PDB file of C-alpha atoms in Angstrom:
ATOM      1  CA  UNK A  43      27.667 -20.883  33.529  1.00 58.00           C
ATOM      2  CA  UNK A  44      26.606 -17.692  32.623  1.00 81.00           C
ATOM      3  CA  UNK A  45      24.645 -17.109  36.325  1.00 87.00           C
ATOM      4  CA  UNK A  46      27.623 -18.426  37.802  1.00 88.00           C
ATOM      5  CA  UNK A  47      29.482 -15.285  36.547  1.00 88.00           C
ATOM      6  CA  UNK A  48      26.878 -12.621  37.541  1.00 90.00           C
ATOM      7  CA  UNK A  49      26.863 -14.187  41.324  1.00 88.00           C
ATOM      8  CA  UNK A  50      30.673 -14.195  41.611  1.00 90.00           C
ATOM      9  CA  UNK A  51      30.632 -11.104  40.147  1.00 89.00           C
ATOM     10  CA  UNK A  52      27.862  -9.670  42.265  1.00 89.00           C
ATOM     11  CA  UNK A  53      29.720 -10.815  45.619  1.00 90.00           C
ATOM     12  CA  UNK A  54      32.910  -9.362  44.420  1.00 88.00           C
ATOM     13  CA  UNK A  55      31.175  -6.068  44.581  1.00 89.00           C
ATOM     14  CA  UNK A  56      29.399  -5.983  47.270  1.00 91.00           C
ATOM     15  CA  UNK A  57      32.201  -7.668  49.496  1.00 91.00           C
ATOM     16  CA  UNK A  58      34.569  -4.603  47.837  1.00 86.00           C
ATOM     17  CA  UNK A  59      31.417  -2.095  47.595  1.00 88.00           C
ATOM     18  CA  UNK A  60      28.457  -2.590  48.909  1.00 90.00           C
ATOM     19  CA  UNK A  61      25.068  -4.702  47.864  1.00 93.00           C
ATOM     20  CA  UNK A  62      23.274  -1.882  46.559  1.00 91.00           C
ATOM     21  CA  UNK A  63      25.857  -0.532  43.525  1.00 91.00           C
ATOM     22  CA  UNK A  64      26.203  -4.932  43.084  1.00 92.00           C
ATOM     23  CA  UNK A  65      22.422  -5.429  42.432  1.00 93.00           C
ATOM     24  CA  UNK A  66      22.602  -2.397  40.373  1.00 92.00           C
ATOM     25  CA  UNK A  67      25.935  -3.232  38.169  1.00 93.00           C
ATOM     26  CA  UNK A  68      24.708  -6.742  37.909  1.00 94.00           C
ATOM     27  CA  UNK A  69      21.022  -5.978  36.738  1.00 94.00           C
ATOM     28  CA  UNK A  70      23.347  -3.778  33.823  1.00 94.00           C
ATOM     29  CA  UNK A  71      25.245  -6.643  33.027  1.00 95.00           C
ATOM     30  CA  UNK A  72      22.939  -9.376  31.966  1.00 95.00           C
ATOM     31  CA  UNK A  73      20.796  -6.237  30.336  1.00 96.00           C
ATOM     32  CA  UNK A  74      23.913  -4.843  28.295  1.00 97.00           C
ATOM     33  CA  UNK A  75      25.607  -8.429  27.903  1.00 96.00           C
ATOM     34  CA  UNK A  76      22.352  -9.321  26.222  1.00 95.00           C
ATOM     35  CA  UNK A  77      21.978  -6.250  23.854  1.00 97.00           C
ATOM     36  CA  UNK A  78      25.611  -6.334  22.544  1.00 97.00           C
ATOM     37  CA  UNK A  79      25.773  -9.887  22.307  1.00 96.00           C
ATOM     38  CA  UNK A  80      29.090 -10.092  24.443  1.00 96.00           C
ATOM     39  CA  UNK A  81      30.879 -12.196  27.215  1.00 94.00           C
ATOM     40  CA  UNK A  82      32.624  -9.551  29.295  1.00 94.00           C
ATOM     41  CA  UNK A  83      31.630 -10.038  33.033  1.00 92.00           C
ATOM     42  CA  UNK A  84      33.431 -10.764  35.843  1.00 86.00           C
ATOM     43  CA  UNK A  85      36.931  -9.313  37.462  1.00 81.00           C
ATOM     44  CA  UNK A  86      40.479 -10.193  37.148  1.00 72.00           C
ATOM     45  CA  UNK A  87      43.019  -9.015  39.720  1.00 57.00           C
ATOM     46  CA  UNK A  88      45.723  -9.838  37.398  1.00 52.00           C
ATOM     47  CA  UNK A  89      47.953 -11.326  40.153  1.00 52.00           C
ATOM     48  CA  UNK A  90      48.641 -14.266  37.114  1.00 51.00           C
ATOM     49  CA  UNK A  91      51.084 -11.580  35.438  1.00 48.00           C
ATOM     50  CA  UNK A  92      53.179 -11.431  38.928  1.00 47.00           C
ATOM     51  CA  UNK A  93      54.102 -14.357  37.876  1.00 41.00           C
ATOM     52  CA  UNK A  94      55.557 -13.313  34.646  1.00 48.00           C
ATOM     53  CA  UNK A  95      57.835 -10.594  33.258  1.00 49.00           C
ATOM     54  CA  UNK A  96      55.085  -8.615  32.897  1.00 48.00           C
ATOM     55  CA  UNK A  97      54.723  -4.730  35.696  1.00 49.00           C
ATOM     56  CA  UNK A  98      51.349  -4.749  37.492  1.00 45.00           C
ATOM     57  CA  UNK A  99      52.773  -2.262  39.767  1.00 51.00           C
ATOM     58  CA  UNK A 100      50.434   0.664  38.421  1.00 44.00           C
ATOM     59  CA  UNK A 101      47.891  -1.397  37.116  1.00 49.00           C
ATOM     60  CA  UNK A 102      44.292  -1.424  38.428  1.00 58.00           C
ATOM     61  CA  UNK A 103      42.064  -4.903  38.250  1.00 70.00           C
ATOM     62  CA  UNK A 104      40.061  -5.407  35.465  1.00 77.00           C
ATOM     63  CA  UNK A 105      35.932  -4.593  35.964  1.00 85.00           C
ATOM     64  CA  UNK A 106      34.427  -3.481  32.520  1.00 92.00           C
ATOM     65  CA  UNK A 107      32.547  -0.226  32.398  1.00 94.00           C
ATOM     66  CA  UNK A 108      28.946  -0.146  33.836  1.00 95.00           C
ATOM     67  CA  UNK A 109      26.994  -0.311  30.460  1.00 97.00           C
ATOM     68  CA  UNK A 110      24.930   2.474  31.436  1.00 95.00           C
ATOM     69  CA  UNK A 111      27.919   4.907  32.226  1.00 96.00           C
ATOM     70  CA  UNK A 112      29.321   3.477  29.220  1.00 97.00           C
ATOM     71  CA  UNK A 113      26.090   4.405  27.154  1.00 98.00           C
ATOM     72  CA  UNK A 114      25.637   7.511  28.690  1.00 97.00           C
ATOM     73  CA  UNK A 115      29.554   8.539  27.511  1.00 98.00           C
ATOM     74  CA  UNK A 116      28.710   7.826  23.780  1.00 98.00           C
ATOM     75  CA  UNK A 117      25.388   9.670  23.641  1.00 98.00           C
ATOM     76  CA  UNK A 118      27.273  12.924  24.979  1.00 98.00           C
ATOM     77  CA  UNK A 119      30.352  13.159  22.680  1.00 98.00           C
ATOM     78  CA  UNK A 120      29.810  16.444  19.956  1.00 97.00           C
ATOM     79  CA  UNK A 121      33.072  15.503  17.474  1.00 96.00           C
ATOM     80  CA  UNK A 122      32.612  13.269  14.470  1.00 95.00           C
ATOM     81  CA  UNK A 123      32.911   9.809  15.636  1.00 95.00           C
ATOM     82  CA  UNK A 124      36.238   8.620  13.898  1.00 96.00           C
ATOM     83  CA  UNK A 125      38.932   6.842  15.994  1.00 98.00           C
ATOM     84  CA  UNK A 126      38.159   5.362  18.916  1.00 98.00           C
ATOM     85  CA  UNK A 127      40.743   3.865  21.664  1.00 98.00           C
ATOM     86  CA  UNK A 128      40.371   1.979  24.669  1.00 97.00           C
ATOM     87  CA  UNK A 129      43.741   2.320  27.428  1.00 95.00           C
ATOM     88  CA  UNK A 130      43.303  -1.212  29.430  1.00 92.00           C
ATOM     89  CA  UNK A 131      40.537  -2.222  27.173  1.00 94.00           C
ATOM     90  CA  UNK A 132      40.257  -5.679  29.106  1.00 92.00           C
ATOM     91  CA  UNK A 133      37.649  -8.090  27.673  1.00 95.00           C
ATOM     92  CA  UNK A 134      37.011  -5.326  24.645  1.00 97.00           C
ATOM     93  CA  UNK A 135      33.523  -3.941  25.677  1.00 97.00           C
ATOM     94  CA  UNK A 136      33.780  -0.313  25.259  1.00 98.00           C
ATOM     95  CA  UNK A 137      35.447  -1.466  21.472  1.00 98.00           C
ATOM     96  CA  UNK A 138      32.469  -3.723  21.223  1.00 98.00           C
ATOM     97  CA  UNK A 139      30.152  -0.922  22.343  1.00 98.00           C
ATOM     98  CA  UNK A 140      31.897   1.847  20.389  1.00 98.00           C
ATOM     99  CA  UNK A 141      30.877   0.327  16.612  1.00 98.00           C
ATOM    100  CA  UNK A 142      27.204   0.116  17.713  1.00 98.00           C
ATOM    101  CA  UNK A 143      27.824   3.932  18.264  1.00 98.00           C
ATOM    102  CA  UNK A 144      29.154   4.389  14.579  1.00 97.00           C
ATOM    103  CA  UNK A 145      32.879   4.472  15.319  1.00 98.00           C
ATOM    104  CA  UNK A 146      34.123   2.417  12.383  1.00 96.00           C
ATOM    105  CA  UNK A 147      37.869   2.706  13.399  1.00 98.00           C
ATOM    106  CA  UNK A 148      37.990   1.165  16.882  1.00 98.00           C
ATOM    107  CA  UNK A 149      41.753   0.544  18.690  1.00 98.00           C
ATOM    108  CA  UNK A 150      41.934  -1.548  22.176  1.00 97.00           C
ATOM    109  CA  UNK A 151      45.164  -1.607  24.342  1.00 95.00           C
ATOM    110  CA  UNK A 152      45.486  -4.121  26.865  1.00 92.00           C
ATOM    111  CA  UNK A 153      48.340  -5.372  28.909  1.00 87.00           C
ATOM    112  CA  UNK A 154      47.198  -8.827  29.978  1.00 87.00           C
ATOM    113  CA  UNK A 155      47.662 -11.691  27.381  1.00 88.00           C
ATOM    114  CA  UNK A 156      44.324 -13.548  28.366  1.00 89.00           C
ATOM    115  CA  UNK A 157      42.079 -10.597  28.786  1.00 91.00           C
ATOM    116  CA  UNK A 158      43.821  -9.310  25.169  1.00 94.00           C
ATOM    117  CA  UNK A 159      42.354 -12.882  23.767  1.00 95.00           C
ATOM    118  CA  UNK A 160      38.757 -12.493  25.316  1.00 94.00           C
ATOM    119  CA  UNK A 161      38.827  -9.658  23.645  1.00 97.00           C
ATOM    120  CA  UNK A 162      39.617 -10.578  20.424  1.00 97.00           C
ATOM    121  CA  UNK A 163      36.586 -13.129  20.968  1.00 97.00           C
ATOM    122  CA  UNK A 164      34.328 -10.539  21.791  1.00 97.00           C
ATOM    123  CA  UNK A 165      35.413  -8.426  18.707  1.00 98.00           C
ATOM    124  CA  UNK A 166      34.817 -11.420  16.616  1.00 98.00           C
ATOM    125  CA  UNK A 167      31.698 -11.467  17.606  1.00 97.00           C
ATOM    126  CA  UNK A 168      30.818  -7.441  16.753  1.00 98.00           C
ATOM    127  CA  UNK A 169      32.560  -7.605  13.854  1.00 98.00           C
ATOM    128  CA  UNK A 170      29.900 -10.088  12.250  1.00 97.00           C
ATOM    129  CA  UNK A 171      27.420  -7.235  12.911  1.00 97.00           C
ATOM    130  CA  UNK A 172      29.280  -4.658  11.482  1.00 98.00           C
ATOM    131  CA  UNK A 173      31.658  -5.866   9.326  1.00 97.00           C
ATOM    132  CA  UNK A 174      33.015  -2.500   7.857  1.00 97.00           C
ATOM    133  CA  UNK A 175      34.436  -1.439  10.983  1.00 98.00           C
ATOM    134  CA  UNK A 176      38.521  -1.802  11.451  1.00 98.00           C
ATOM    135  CA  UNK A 177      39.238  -3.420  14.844  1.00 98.00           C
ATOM    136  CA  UNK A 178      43.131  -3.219  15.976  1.00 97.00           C
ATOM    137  CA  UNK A 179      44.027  -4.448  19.459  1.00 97.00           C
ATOM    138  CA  UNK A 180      47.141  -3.954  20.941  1.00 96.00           C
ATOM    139  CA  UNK A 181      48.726  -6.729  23.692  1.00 93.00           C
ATOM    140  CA  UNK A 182      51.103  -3.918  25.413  1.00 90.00           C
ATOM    141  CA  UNK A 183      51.767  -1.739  27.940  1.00 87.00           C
ATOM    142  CA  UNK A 184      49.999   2.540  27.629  1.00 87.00           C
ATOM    143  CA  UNK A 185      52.975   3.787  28.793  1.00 84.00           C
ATOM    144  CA  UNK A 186      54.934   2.850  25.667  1.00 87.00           C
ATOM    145  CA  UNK A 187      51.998   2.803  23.088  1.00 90.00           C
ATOM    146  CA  UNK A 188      51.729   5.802  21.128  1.00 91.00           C
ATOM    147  CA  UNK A 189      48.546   7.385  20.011  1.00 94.00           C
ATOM    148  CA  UNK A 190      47.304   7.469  16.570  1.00 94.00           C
ATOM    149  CA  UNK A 191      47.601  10.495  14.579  1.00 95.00           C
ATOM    150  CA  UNK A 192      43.362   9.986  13.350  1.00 96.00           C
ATOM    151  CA  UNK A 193      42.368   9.243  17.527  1.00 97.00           C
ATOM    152  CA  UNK A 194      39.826  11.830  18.366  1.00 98.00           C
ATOM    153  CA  UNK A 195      37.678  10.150  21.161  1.00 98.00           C
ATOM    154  CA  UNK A 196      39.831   8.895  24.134  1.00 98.00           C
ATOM    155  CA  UNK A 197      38.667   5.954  26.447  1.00 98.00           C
ATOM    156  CA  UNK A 198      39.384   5.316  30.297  1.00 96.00           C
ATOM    157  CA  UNK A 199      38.158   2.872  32.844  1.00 94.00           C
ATOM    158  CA  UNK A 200      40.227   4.250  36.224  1.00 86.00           C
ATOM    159  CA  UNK A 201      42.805   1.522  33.879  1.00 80.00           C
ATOM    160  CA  UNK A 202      46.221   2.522  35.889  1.00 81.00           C
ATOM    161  CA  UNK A 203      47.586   5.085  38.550  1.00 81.00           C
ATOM    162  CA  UNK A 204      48.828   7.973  38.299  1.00 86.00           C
ATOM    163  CA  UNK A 205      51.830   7.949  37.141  1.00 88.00           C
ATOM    164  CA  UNK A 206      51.058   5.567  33.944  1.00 87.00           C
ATOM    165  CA  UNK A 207      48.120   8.190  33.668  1.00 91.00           C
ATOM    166  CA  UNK A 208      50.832  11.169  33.449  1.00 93.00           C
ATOM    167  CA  UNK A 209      52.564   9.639  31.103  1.00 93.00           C
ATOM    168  CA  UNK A 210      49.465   8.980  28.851  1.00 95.00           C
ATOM    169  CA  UNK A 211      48.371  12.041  29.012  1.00 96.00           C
ATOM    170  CA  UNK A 212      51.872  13.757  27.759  1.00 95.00           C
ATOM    171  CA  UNK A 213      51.561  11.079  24.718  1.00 95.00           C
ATOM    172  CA  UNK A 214      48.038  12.613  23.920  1.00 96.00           C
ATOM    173  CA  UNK A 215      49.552  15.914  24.087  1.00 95.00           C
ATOM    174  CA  UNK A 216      52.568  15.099  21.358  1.00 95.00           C
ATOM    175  CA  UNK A 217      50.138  13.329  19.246  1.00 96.00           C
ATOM    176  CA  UNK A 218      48.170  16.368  19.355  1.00 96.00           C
ATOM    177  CA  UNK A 219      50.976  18.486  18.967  1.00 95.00           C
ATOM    178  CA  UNK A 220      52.585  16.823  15.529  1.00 96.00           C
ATOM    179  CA  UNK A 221      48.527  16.131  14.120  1.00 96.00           C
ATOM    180  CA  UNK A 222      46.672  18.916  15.687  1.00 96.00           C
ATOM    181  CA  UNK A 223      42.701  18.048  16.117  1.00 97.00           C
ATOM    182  CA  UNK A 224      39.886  18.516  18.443  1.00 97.00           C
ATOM    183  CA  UNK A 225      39.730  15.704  20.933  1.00 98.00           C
ATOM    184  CA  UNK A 226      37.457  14.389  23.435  1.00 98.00           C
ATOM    185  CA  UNK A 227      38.050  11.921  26.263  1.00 98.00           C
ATOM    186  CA  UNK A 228      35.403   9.279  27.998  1.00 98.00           C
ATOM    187  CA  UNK A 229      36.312   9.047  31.924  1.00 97.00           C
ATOM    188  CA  UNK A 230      35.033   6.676  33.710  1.00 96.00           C
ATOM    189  CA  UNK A 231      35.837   6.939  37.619  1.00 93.00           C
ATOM    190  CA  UNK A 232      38.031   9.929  36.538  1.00 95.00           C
ATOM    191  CA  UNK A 233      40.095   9.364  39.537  1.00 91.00           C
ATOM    192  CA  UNK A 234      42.855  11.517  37.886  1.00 94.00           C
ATOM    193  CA  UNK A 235      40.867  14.069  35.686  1.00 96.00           C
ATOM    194  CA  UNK A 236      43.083  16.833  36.913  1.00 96.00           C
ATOM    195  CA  UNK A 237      45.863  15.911  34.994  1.00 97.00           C
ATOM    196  CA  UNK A 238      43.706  16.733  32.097  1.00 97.00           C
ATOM    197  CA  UNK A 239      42.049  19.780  32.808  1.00 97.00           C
ATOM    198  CA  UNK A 240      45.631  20.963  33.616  1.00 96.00           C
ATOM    199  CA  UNK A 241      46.575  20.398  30.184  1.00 95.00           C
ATOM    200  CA  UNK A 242      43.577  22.246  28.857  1.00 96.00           C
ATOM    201  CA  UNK A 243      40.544  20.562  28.326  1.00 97.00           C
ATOM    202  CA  UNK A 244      37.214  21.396  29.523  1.00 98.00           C
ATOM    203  CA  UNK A 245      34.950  19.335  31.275  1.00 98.00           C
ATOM    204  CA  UNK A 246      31.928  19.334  28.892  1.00 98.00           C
ATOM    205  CA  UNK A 247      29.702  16.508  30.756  1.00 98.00           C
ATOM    206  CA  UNK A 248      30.025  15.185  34.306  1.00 97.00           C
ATOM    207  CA  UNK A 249      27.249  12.780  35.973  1.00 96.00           C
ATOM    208  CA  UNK A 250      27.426  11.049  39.424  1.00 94.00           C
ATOM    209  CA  UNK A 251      24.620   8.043  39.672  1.00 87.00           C
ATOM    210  CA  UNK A 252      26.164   7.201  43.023  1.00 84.00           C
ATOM    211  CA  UNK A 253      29.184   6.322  44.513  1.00 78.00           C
ATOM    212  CA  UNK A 254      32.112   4.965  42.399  1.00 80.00           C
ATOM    213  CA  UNK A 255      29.451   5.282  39.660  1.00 90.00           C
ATOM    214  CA  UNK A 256      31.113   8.685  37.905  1.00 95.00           C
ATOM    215  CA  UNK A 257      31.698   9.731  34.408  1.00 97.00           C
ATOM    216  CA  UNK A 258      33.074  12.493  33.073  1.00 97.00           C
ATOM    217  CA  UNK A 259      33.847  14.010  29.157  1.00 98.00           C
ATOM    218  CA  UNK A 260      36.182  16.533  28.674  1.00 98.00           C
ATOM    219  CA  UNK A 261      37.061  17.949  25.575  1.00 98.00           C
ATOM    220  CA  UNK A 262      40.459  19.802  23.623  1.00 97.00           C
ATOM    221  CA  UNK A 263      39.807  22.154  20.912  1.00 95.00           C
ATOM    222  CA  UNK A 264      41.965  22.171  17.812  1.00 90.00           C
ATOM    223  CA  UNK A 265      44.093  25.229  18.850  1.00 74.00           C
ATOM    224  CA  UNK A 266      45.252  25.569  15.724  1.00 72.00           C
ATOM    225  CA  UNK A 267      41.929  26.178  13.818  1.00 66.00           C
ATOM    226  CA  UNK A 268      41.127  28.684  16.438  1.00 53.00           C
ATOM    227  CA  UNK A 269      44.027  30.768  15.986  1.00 54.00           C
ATOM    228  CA  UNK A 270      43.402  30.385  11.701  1.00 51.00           C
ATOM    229  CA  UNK A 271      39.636  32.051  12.998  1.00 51.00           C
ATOM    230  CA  UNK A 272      41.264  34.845  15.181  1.00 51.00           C
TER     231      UNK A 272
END
């Protein structure tokens, strides 16, 4: 069953792609799938929530995070690893992920009602390993979700378009504004980074394995505690 996945998967992306980021996403996936301990493969074009009340309009499909890029995001964040959230956290592998990297307060948001349950399967799973760690998922939509006053270390997978993304972005900015605190942000794909470094933050890591393999940190300082040092 399991190979079954990685070959659908691997066609998907190199029918979409090409063969050469395929072989290389699907060599990650069996690696990281087996390290973690996980079930998160495969793509979902979420064309089952047309069907339903639920607005796909500025959604993107669901395709977890390389492993590697996701990895590589973890090993380069500098703040204390305290509150971790996931926007469009699909099947729940950067959540997963995230408590191997010592994040012991881990938040997923997801819009689709199946992918919400995989992930709660997946969690079940991590949370056996590490069974200190508070896991809280959330079946709803970014745009409305507001973000936790303790949230220092931001999560995106390309999850929606830009104008969901604008809209995020000005929710970060009034949770920073009533609970000021340094904050960083994983980017995967960071097909709308501007919006950020518009708003301030600084680019602090940026890596570009090949095409639509791209990752990007950037990073907020606590204004407030700068202006109590000047």
């Amino acid at each position: 069953m399991k190979i079954l996945q990685y070959i659908s998967y691997f066609w998907y992306i190199a029918i979409n792609w090409n063969t050469r980021i395929a072989w290389y996403i699907v060599r990650n996936e069996r690696r990281g799938e087996k390290k973690y301990s996980i079930h998160s493969t495969g793509y979902d074009e979420l064309k089952h929530l047309a069907l339903t009340d639920v607005d796909i309009e500025h959604a993107s499909i669901y395709m977890p995070a390389d492993f590697t890029l996701l990895e590589t995001g973890f090993q380069q964040l500098q703040l204390p690893h305290l509150h971790f959230i996931d926007f469009g956290c699909g099947k729940g592998r950067a959540l997963c992920v995230a408590a191997h990297f010592g994040f012991n307060n881990i938040t997923g948001i997801e819009l689709s009602p199946q992918l919400y349950k995989d992930a709660q399967n997946n969690i079940a799973v991590t949370q056996h390993l590490f069974p200190h760690v508070n896991f809280h998922l959330i079946n709803n939509d970014a745009f409305y979700t507001p973000i936790p006053s303790t949230a220092n270390c931001l999560f995106f997978y390309n999850p929606f378009d830009k104008m969901i993304m604008q809209q995020v972005v000005l929710n970060i900015d009034k949770s920073l504004l009533e609970h000021p605190r340094s904050i960083e942000v994983i980017y995967i794909t960071p097909m709308h980074k501007n919006l950020f470094l518009e708003k301030g933050y600084t680019e602090t890591f940026h890596q570009r394995i090949q095409k639509y393999m791209e990752i990007s940190i950037l990073k907020k300082e606590d204004v407030s505690k700068a202006k109590r040092r000047g």
